[in-house]
Short mmCIF file of N, CA, C and O and ligand atoms in Angstrom, two decimals:
data_model
loop_
_atom_site.label_atom_id
_atom_site.label_comp_id
_atom_site.label_asym_id
_atom_site.label_seq_id
_atom_site.Cartn_x
_atom_site.Cartn_y
_atom_site.Cartn_z
N MET P 881 9.65 9.84 9.19
CA MET P 881 7.92 9.93 9.69
C MET P 881 6.92 9.64 9.01
O MET P 881 6.89 10.31 8.25
N ASP P 882 6.19 9.13 9.77
CA ASP P 882 4.81 8.77 8.85
C ASP P 882 4.00 9.55 9.46
O ASP P 882 2.67 9.38 10.76
N CYS P 883 4.02 11.28 9.33
CA CYS P 883 3.11 12.37 9.75
C CYS P 883 1.97 12.44 8.57
O CYS P 883 2.21 13.71 7.45
N ILE P 884 0.45 12.67 8.35
CA ILE P 884 -0.14 12.95 7.19
C ILE P 884 0.00 14.56 7.17
O ILE P 884 0.01 15.05 5.68
N PHE P 885 0.25 15.25 8.54
CA PHE P 885 0.15 16.60 8.19
C PHE P 885 1.64 17.08 7.55
O PHE P 885 1.54 17.98 6.88
N CYS P 886 2.68 16.40 8.26
CA CYS P 886 4.23 16.83 7.50
C CYS P 886 4.09 16.23 6.09
O CYS P 886 4.51 17.12 5.34
N LYS P 887 3.51 15.35 5.54
CA LYS P 887 3.26 14.78 3.98
C LYS P 887 2.81 15.96 3.51
O LYS P 887 2.75 16.55 1.88
N ILE P 888 1.39 16.88 4.33
CA ILE P 888 0.59 18.04 3.36
C ILE P 888 1.53 19.02 2.97
O ILE P 888 1.58 19.75 2.16
N ILE P 889 2.07 19.38 4.89
CA ILE P 889 3.61 20.59 4.56
C ILE P 889 4.13 20.05 3.15
O ILE P 889 4.81 21.44 2.20
N ALA P 890 4.71 19.12 2.92
CA ALA P 890 5.19 18.49 2.10
C ALA P 890 4.64 18.28 0.39
O ALA P 890 5.77 18.50 -0.37
N GLY P 891 3.81 18.91 0.50
CA GLY P 891 3.08 18.66 -0.86
C GLY P 891 2.99 17.33 -1.39
O GLY P 891 2.90 17.03 -2.84
N GLU P 892 2.91 16.42 -0.22
CA GLU P 892 2.68 14.45 -1.27
C GLU P 892 1.09 14.33 -1.25
O GLU P 892 1.16 13.16 -1.52
N ILE P 893 0.46 14.84 0.32
CA ILE P 893 -0.67 14.73 -0.22
C ILE P 893 -0.97 16.74 -0.32
O ILE P 893 -1.08 17.23 -0.09
N PRO P 894 -2.52 15.99 -1.38
CA PRO P 894 -3.51 17.13 -1.45
C PRO P 894 -3.89 18.02 -0.44
O PRO P 894 -4.25 16.98 0.66
N SER P 895 -4.04 19.15 -0.30
CA SER P 895 -4.94 20.05 0.59
C SER P 895 -5.67 21.17 0.23
O SER P 895 -4.90 21.48 -1.19
N SER P 896 -6.33 21.29 1.22
CA SER P 896 -6.96 22.64 0.24
C SER P 896 -6.85 24.03 1.04
O SER P 896 -7.16 24.23 2.36
N LYS P 897 -5.76 24.29 0.62
CA LYS P 897 -5.29 25.43 1.32
C LYS P 897 -5.51 26.42 1.39
O LYS P 897 -6.31 27.32 1.00
N VAL P 898 -5.66 27.34 2.83
CA VAL P 898 -6.56 29.04 3.23
C VAL P 898 -5.18 29.74 3.41
O VAL P 898 -5.78 31.37 3.19
N TYR P 899 -4.08 29.75 4.02
CA TYR P 899 -3.11 30.20 4.30
C TYR P 899 -2.29 29.99 4.45
O TYR P 899 -1.90 28.53 4.88
N GLU P 900 -0.76 30.55 4.61
CA GLU P 900 0.77 29.55 4.27
C GLU P 900 1.40 30.58 4.42
O GLU P 900 1.43 31.89 3.20
N ASP P 901 2.15 30.84 5.14
CA ASP P 901 3.47 31.80 5.23
C ASP P 901 4.77 30.94 5.83
O ASP P 901 5.03 29.21 5.41
N GLU P 902 6.05 31.16 6.46
CA GLU P 902 7.15 30.81 6.73
C GLU P 902 6.93 29.33 7.19
O GLU P 902 7.74 28.56 7.18
N HIS P 903 6.27 29.85 8.36
CA HIS P 903 5.94 28.81 9.82
C HIS P 903 5.06 28.11 9.87
O HIS P 903 4.54 27.01 10.67
N VAL P 904 3.94 28.66 8.81
CA VAL P 904 2.56 27.76 9.02
C VAL P 904 1.74 27.89 8.09
O VAL P 904 2.17 28.23 7.09
N LEU P 905 0.98 26.73 8.11
CA LEU P 905 -0.08 26.25 6.87
C LEU P 905 -0.99 26.17 7.56
O LEU P 905 -1.99 25.87 8.59
N ALA P 906 -2.20 26.64 6.67
CA ALA P 906 -3.66 26.55 7.08
C ALA P 906 -4.83 25.82 6.11
O ALA P 906 -4.12 26.06 4.57
N PHE P 907 -5.41 24.83 6.14
CA PHE P 907 -6.46 24.34 5.18
C PHE P 907 -7.32 23.43 5.51
O PHE P 907 -7.44 23.15 6.74
N LYS P 908 -8.06 23.37 4.64
CA LYS P 908 -9.67 23.00 5.16
C LYS P 908 -9.90 21.76 5.89
O LYS P 908 -8.74 20.75 5.24
N ASP P 909 -10.46 21.07 6.80
CA ASP P 909 -10.75 19.72 7.29
C ASP P 909 -11.42 19.02 6.32
O ASP P 909 -12.60 19.68 6.03
N ILE P 910 -11.02 17.75 6.37
CA ILE P 910 -11.42 16.56 4.90
C ILE P 910 -13.00 16.59 5.32
O ILE P 910 -13.58 16.46 4.68
N ASN P 911 -13.34 16.67 7.00
CA ASN P 911 -14.15 16.26 7.36
C ASN P 911 -15.33 17.36 8.32
O ASN P 911 -15.00 17.20 9.49
N PRO P 912 -15.49 18.31 7.98
CA PRO P 912 -15.80 19.52 8.28
C PRO P 912 -16.87 19.49 8.94
O PRO P 912 -17.59 18.80 8.66
N GLN P 913 -17.17 20.36 10.58
CA GLN P 913 -17.61 19.95 11.43
C GLN P 913 -18.56 21.77 11.36
O GLN P 913 -19.25 21.66 12.75
N ALA P 914 -18.79 22.27 10.80
CA ALA P 914 -18.81 23.82 11.11
C ALA P 914 -19.00 24.08 9.32
O ALA P 914 -18.19 23.53 8.48
N PRO P 915 -19.28 25.09 8.91
CA PRO P 915 -19.41 25.92 7.43
C PRO P 915 -18.18 25.92 7.37
O PRO P 915 -17.53 26.16 6.18
N VAL P 916 -17.49 26.67 8.52
CA VAL P 916 -15.94 26.73 8.28
C VAL P 916 -15.09 25.86 9.00
O VAL P 916 -15.46 25.99 10.27
N HIS P 917 -14.61 25.10 8.38
CA HIS P 917 -13.36 24.24 9.68
C HIS P 917 -11.99 24.25 9.12
O HIS P 917 -11.87 23.49 7.73
N VAL P 918 -11.06 25.12 9.59
CA VAL P 918 -9.89 24.76 9.02
C VAL P 918 -8.94 24.66 10.08
O VAL P 918 -9.40 24.71 11.32
N LEU P 919 -7.36 23.80 9.89
CA LEU P 919 -6.92 23.08 10.66
C LEU P 919 -5.29 24.44 10.45
O LEU P 919 -4.53 24.76 9.19
N VAL P 920 -4.86 25.17 11.43
CA VAL P 920 -3.89 26.23 11.62
C VAL P 920 -2.80 24.88 11.84
O VAL P 920 -3.21 24.51 13.11
N ILE P 921 -1.34 24.62 11.32
CA ILE P 921 -0.66 23.75 12.09
C ILE P 921 0.84 24.77 11.43
O ILE P 921 0.73 25.61 10.62
N PRO P 922 1.70 24.42 12.45
CA PRO P 922 3.45 24.62 12.25
C PRO P 922 4.11 23.88 11.28
O PRO P 922 3.70 22.29 10.80
N LYS P 923 4.43 24.17 10.48
CA LYS P 923 5.19 23.31 9.49
C LYS P 923 6.06 22.35 10.06
O LYS P 923 7.16 22.02 9.29
N THR P 924 6.78 22.68 11.16
CA THR P 924 7.40 22.18 12.25
C THR P 924 6.89 20.75 12.83
O THR P 924 5.60 21.36 13.35
N HIS P 925 7.54 19.85 13.25
CA HIS P 925 6.56 18.60 13.22
C HIS P 925 6.50 19.08 15.23
O HIS P 925 7.77 18.72 15.92
N ILE P 926 5.53 19.04 15.71
CA ILE P 926 5.42 18.92 17.28
C ILE P 926 4.06 18.16 17.30
O ILE P 926 3.49 18.23 17.14
N GLU P 927 4.23 17.15 18.06
CA GLU P 927 3.13 15.99 18.64
C GLU P 927 1.74 16.73 18.78
O GLU P 927 0.92 16.51 18.06
N SER P 928 1.95 17.31 20.05
CA SER P 928 0.53 18.59 20.41
C SER P 928 0.88 19.36 21.89
O SER P 928 2.34 19.13 21.83
N VAL P 929 0.18 20.29 21.77
CA VAL P 929 0.49 21.47 23.18
C VAL P 929 1.18 20.47 24.12
O VAL P 929 1.74 20.89 25.00
N ASP P 930 1.13 19.44 24.78
CA ASP P 930 1.63 18.71 25.55
C ASP P 930 3.36 18.88 25.73
O ASP P 930 4.17 18.14 26.21
N LYS P 931 3.88 18.93 24.41
CA LYS P 931 5.07 18.89 23.72
C LYS P 931 5.48 20.31 23.96
O LYS P 931 6.84 20.56 23.74
N LEU P 932 4.45 21.19 23.88
CA LEU P 932 5.07 22.69 24.02
C LEU P 932 6.05 22.55 25.16
O LEU P 932 5.73 22.50 26.49
N ASP P 933 7.24 23.82 25.36
CA ASP P 933 7.86 24.62 26.42
C ASP P 933 8.91 25.16 26.31
O ASP P 933 8.34 25.74 24.95
N ALA P 934 9.11 25.69 26.70
CA ALA P 934 10.11 27.85 26.46
C ALA P 934 10.95 26.72 25.03
O ALA P 934 11.54 28.13 24.44
N THR P 935 11.81 26.11 24.78
CA THR P 935 12.26 25.98 23.68
C THR P 935 11.55 25.93 22.20
O THR P 935 12.11 25.69 21.20
N ASN P 936 10.15 25.51 21.75
CA ASN P 936 9.61 25.82 21.25
C ASN P 936 8.34 26.52 21.41
O ASN P 936 7.27 26.44 20.11
N ALA P 937 7.95 26.98 22.02
CA ALA P 937 6.40 28.01 22.23
C ALA P 937 6.75 29.12 21.01
O ALA P 937 5.32 29.51 21.12
N ASP P 938 7.95 29.65 20.81
CA ASP P 938 8.26 30.64 19.68
C ASP P 938 7.15 30.23 18.21
O ASP P 938 6.54 30.85 17.70
N ILE P 939 6.71 28.67 18.09
CA ILE P 939 6.16 27.93 17.15
C ILE P 939 4.90 27.89 17.45
O ILE P 939 4.44 28.81 16.17
N ALA P 940 4.58 27.63 18.25
CA ALA P 940 2.94 27.90 18.70
C ALA P 940 2.26 29.01 18.57
O ALA P 940 1.67 29.30 17.93
N ALA P 941 3.04 30.33 19.04
CA ALA P 941 2.47 31.39 18.99
C ALA P 941 2.34 32.08 17.41
O ALA P 941 1.52 32.44 17.59
N LYS P 942 3.72 31.65 16.32
CA LYS P 942 3.22 31.73 15.45
C LYS P 942 2.00 31.38 14.72
O LYS P 942 1.55 31.57 14.12
N VAL P 943 1.76 29.70 15.12
CA VAL P 943 0.91 29.30 14.90
C VAL P 943 -0.40 30.67 15.14
O VAL P 943 -1.50 30.33 14.33
N LEU P 944 -0.55 30.33 16.37
CA LEU P 944 -1.83 31.53 16.66
C LEU P 944 -2.04 32.71 16.22
O LEU P 944 -3.26 33.00 16.01
N ALA P 945 -0.54 32.96 15.92
CA ALA P 945 -0.89 34.40 15.70
C ALA P 945 -1.45 34.64 14.15
O ALA P 945 -1.77 35.70 13.24
N ALA P 946 -1.22 33.28 13.73
CA ALA P 946 -2.09 33.22 11.66
C ALA P 946 -3.36 33.35 12.18
O ALA P 946 -4.16 33.27 11.08
N VAL P 947 -3.94 32.55 13.02
CA VAL P 947 -5.48 32.35 13.40
C VAL P 947 -6.09 33.70 12.61
O VAL P 947 -7.62 33.33 12.11
N PRO P 948 -6.15 34.90 13.37
CA PRO P 948 -7.01 35.88 12.41
C PRO P 948 -6.95 36.25 10.97
O PRO P 948 -8.05 36.42 10.52
N ALA P 949 -5.61 36.17 10.73
CA ALA P 949 -5.38 36.44 9.21
C ALA P 949 -6.75 35.10 8.59
O ALA P 949 -6.99 35.12 7.45
N VAL P 950 -6.08 33.38 9.21
CA VAL P 950 -7.09 32.34 8.85
C VAL P 950 -8.73 32.75 8.34
O VAL P 950 -10.03 32.43 7.68
N ALA P 951 -8.90 33.56 10.13
CA ALA P 951 -10.33 33.87 9.70
C ALA P 951 -10.86 34.83 9.27
O ALA P 951 -12.37 34.31 8.43
N ARG P 952 -10.15 36.04 9.12
CA ARG P 952 -10.64 37.18 7.96
C ARG P 952 -11.04 36.67 6.67
O ARG P 952 -11.75 36.64 6.16
N GLN P 953 -10.18 35.44 6.24
CA GLN P 953 -9.83 35.07 5.07
C GLN P 953 -11.29 34.39 4.21
O GLN P 953 -11.58 34.02 3.40
N SER P 954 -11.13 33.66 5.52
CA SER P 954 -12.63 32.63 6.07
C SER P 954 -13.75 33.47 5.84
O SER P 954 -15.10 32.42 5.91
N GLY P 955 -14.01 34.61 6.07
CA GLY P 955 -14.84 35.54 6.31
C GLY P 955 -15.60 34.91 7.57
O GLY P 955 -16.77 35.07 7.78
N LEU P 956 -14.74 34.93 8.94
CA LEU P 956 -15.13 34.82 10.25
C LEU P 956 -15.83 36.14 10.80
O LEU P 956 -15.07 36.12 11.70
N THR P 957 -16.50 36.85 10.38
CA THR P 957 -16.65 37.98 10.72
C THR P 957 -17.49 38.08 12.56
O THR P 957 -17.03 39.18 13.00
N GLU P 958 -18.38 37.09 12.59
CA GLU P 958 -19.25 37.05 13.54
C GLU P 958 -18.34 36.31 14.55
O GLU P 958 -18.99 36.14 15.34
N GLY P 959 -16.84 36.29 14.43
CA GLY P 959 -16.88 34.83 15.63
C GLY P 959 -16.25 33.83 15.13
O GLY P 959 -16.86 32.99 14.36
N TYR P 960 -15.81 33.23 16.20
CA TYR P 960 -15.32 31.30 15.94
C TYR P 960 -14.52 31.20 16.97
O TYR P 960 -14.41 31.59 18.14
N ARG P 961 -14.37 29.34 16.80
CA ARG P 961 -13.98 28.73 18.02
C ARG P 961 -12.44 28.58 17.12
O ARG P 961 -12.73 27.82 16.47
N VAL P 962 -11.25 28.29 18.63
CA VAL P 962 -10.24 27.89 18.04
C VAL P 962 -10.19 26.69 19.21
O VAL P 962 -10.20 26.49 20.34
N ILE P 963 -9.82 25.40 18.93
CA ILE P 963 -9.93 24.48 19.32
C ILE P 963 -8.29 23.48 19.02
O ILE P 963 -8.37 23.13 17.99
N THR P 964 -8.29 22.81 19.91
CA THR P 964 -6.38 21.71 19.63
C THR P 964 -7.16 20.55 20.96
O THR P 964 -7.01 20.93 21.74
N ASN P 965 -6.97 19.24 19.88
CA ASN P 965 -7.17 18.18 21.22
C ASN P 965 -5.64 17.36 21.33
O ASN P 965 -4.90 17.66 21.12
N VAL P 966 -5.77 16.95 22.56
CA VAL P 966 -4.66 16.29 22.91
C VAL P 966 -4.83 15.16 23.24
O VAL P 966 -5.74 15.04 24.74
N GLY P 967 -4.02 14.25 23.23
CA GLY P 967 -4.06 12.48 23.35
C GLY P 967 -5.56 11.75 23.49
O GLY P 967 -6.10 12.27 22.83
N LYS P 968 -4.95 10.74 23.75
CA LYS P 968 -6.48 9.97 23.67
C LYS P 968 -7.65 10.30 24.60
O LYS P 968 -8.59 10.77 24.11
N HIS P 969 -7.64 10.91 26.05
CA HIS P 969 -8.94 11.73 26.41
C HIS P 969 -9.41 13.28 25.13
O HIS P 969 -10.41 13.09 25.96
N GLY P 970 -8.46 13.59 25.01
CA GLY P 970 -8.47 14.79 24.04
C GLY P 970 -9.07 14.61 23.02
O GLY P 970 -10.00 15.35 21.79
N CYS P 971 -8.81 13.02 22.41
CA CYS P 971 -9.79 12.48 21.20
C CYS P 971 -8.70 13.13 19.59
O CYS P 971 -9.00 13.75 18.52
N GLN P 972 -7.49 13.34 20.29
CA GLN P 972 -6.67 13.76 19.02
C GLN P 972 -6.68 12.37 18.17
O GLN P 972 -6.16 11.28 18.73
N SER P 973 -6.26 12.39 16.63
CA SER P 973 -6.22 11.41 15.79
C SER P 973 -4.94 11.59 14.98
O SER P 973 -4.86 11.16 14.58
N VAL P 974 -4.93 12.98 15.22
CA VAL P 974 -3.30 13.26 13.65
C VAL P 974 -2.36 13.98 14.91
O VAL P 974 -2.36 14.87 15.68
N PHE P 975 -1.33 13.18 15.00
CA PHE P 975 -0.69 13.90 16.08
C PHE P 975 0.53 14.83 15.98
O PHE P 975 1.90 14.67 15.66
N HIS P 976 0.23 15.59 15.06
CA HIS P 976 1.12 16.40 14.84
C HIS P 976 -0.17 17.79 15.08
O HIS P 976 -0.98 18.46 14.68
N LEU P 977 0.65 19.07 16.35
CA LEU P 977 0.15 19.90 16.81
C LEU P 977 -1.23 20.68 15.41
O LEU P 977 -0.12 21.24 14.78
N HIS P 978 -2.32 21.05 16.12
CA HIS P 978 -3.04 21.77 15.26
C HIS P 978 -3.90 22.34 15.76
O HIS P 978 -4.56 21.77 16.52
N PHE P 979 -4.52 23.56 15.33
CA PHE P 979 -5.38 24.10 16.11
C PHE P 979 -6.81 24.60 14.86
O PHE P 979 -7.01 24.69 13.94
N HIS P 980 -7.93 23.48 15.64
CA HIS P 980 -9.30 23.80 14.53
C HIS P 980 -9.52 24.82 14.78
O HIS P 980 -9.73 25.41 15.69
N VAL P 981 -10.24 25.51 13.62
CA VAL P 981 -10.63 26.94 13.46
C VAL P 981 -12.20 26.55 13.09
O VAL P 981 -12.48 26.37 11.95
N LEU P 982 -13.42 26.95 13.92
CA LEU P 982 -14.62 26.18 13.93
C LEU P 982 -15.57 27.56 13.10
O LEU P 982 -15.44 28.57 14.15
N GLY P 983 -16.31 27.78 12.28
CA GLY P 983 -17.53 28.80 12.22
C GLY P 983 -18.47 28.94 11.32
O GLY P 983 -18.03 27.86 10.24
N GLY P 984 -18.62 29.98 11.27
CA GLY P 984 -19.53 30.56 10.09
C GLY P 984 -21.27 29.95 10.18
O GLY P 984 -22.11 30.02 9.34
N LYS P 985 -21.25 29.47 11.18
CA LYS P 985 -22.69 29.61 11.98
C LYS P 985 -22.83 29.89 13.55
O LYS P 985 -21.33 29.74 14.31
N GLN P 986 -23.79 30.15 13.79
CA GLN P 986 -23.97 30.00 15.57
C GLN P 986 -23.47 28.58 16.45
O GLN P 986 -24.46 27.57 16.14
N LEU P 987 -22.33 28.93 16.78
CA LEU P 987 -22.03 27.56 17.35
C LEU P 987 -22.00 26.95 19.24
O LEU P 987 -22.68 27.78 19.21
N PRO P 988 -23.10 25.96 19.22
CA PRO P 988 -23.57 25.40 20.30
C PRO P 988 -22.29 25.71 21.72
O PRO P 988 -21.33 25.82 21.67
N ALA P 989 -22.91 26.15 22.66
CA ALA P 989 -22.91 27.06 23.83
C ALA P 989 -21.92 25.67 25.04
O ALA P 989 -20.62 25.86 25.61
N GLU P 990 -22.28 24.81 25.05
CA GLU P 990 -21.81 23.50 25.93
C GLU P 990 -20.90 22.81 24.68
O GLU P 990 -20.45 22.75 24.04
N MET P 991 -20.00 22.18 26.08
CA MET P 991 -19.04 21.46 25.51
C MET P 991 -19.58 19.93 26.38
O MET P 991 -20.25 19.63 26.96
N SER P 992 -19.17 18.64 25.47
CA SER P 992 -19.49 17.35 25.63
C SER P 992 -18.27 16.71 26.47
O SER P 992 -17.16 16.80 26.31
P1 AMP Z 336 -8.08 15.64 15.71
O1 AMP Z 336 -8.95 14.58 15.65
O2 AMP Z 336 -8.14 16.77 16.71
O3 AMP Z 336 -6.46 15.07 15.47
O4 AMP Z 336 -7.87 16.26 14.41
C1 AMP Z 336 -7.42 15.71 12.82
C2 AMP Z 336 -8.09 16.23 11.97
O5 AMP Z 336 -7.58 16.22 10.46
C3 AMP Z 336 -9.41 15.99 12.09
O6 AMP Z 336 -10.65 16.70 11.97
C4 AMP Z 336 -9.58 15.35 10.25
O7 AMP Z 336 -11.20 15.21 9.52
C5 AMP Z 336 -8.58 16.24 10.19
N1 AMP Z 336 -7.84 15.59 8.51
C6 AMP Z 336 -7.78 14.56 8.87
N2 AMP Z 336 -6.77 14.19 7.77
C7 AMP Z 336 -7.12 14.63 7.02
C8 AMP Z 336 -6.19 14.98 5.19
N3 AMP Z 336 -5.80 14.60 4.68
N4 AMP Z 336 -6.59 16.92 5.01
C9 AMP Z 336 -7.74 17.60 5.30
N5 AMP Z 336 -8.02 17.20 7.07
C10 AMP Z 336 -8.05 16.38 7.62
#
């Protein structure tokens, strides 16, 4: 499977790792949109939130449950934003489920 995040999990492509456990990997986004911009991903390949159902929701839960540890490790004591893009209209560019964790400054309230 030609998935860049699966290659990062396999160690075939380098990443700046922030957090790892049995099911989850978190690493710095290569093109940060905020002072802290970390991607939190499952080690199992799932395309996006749109492919979640009762058979794999536990994987997504493990990814989300890792977010507080990622935030703590990244010094996000004043809060942060968690975003996941889905498909074309959502501007998803990597088709392996991931949650962006953004922070380190006051983020704008509005959505474009
Ligand atoms: P999305 O557009 O929501 O699918 O997010 C994909 C994110 O992956 C973008 O913010 C990219 O900057 C990031 N990205 C792509 N390739 C890499 C990489 N090799 N290492 C770290 N982040 C990456």
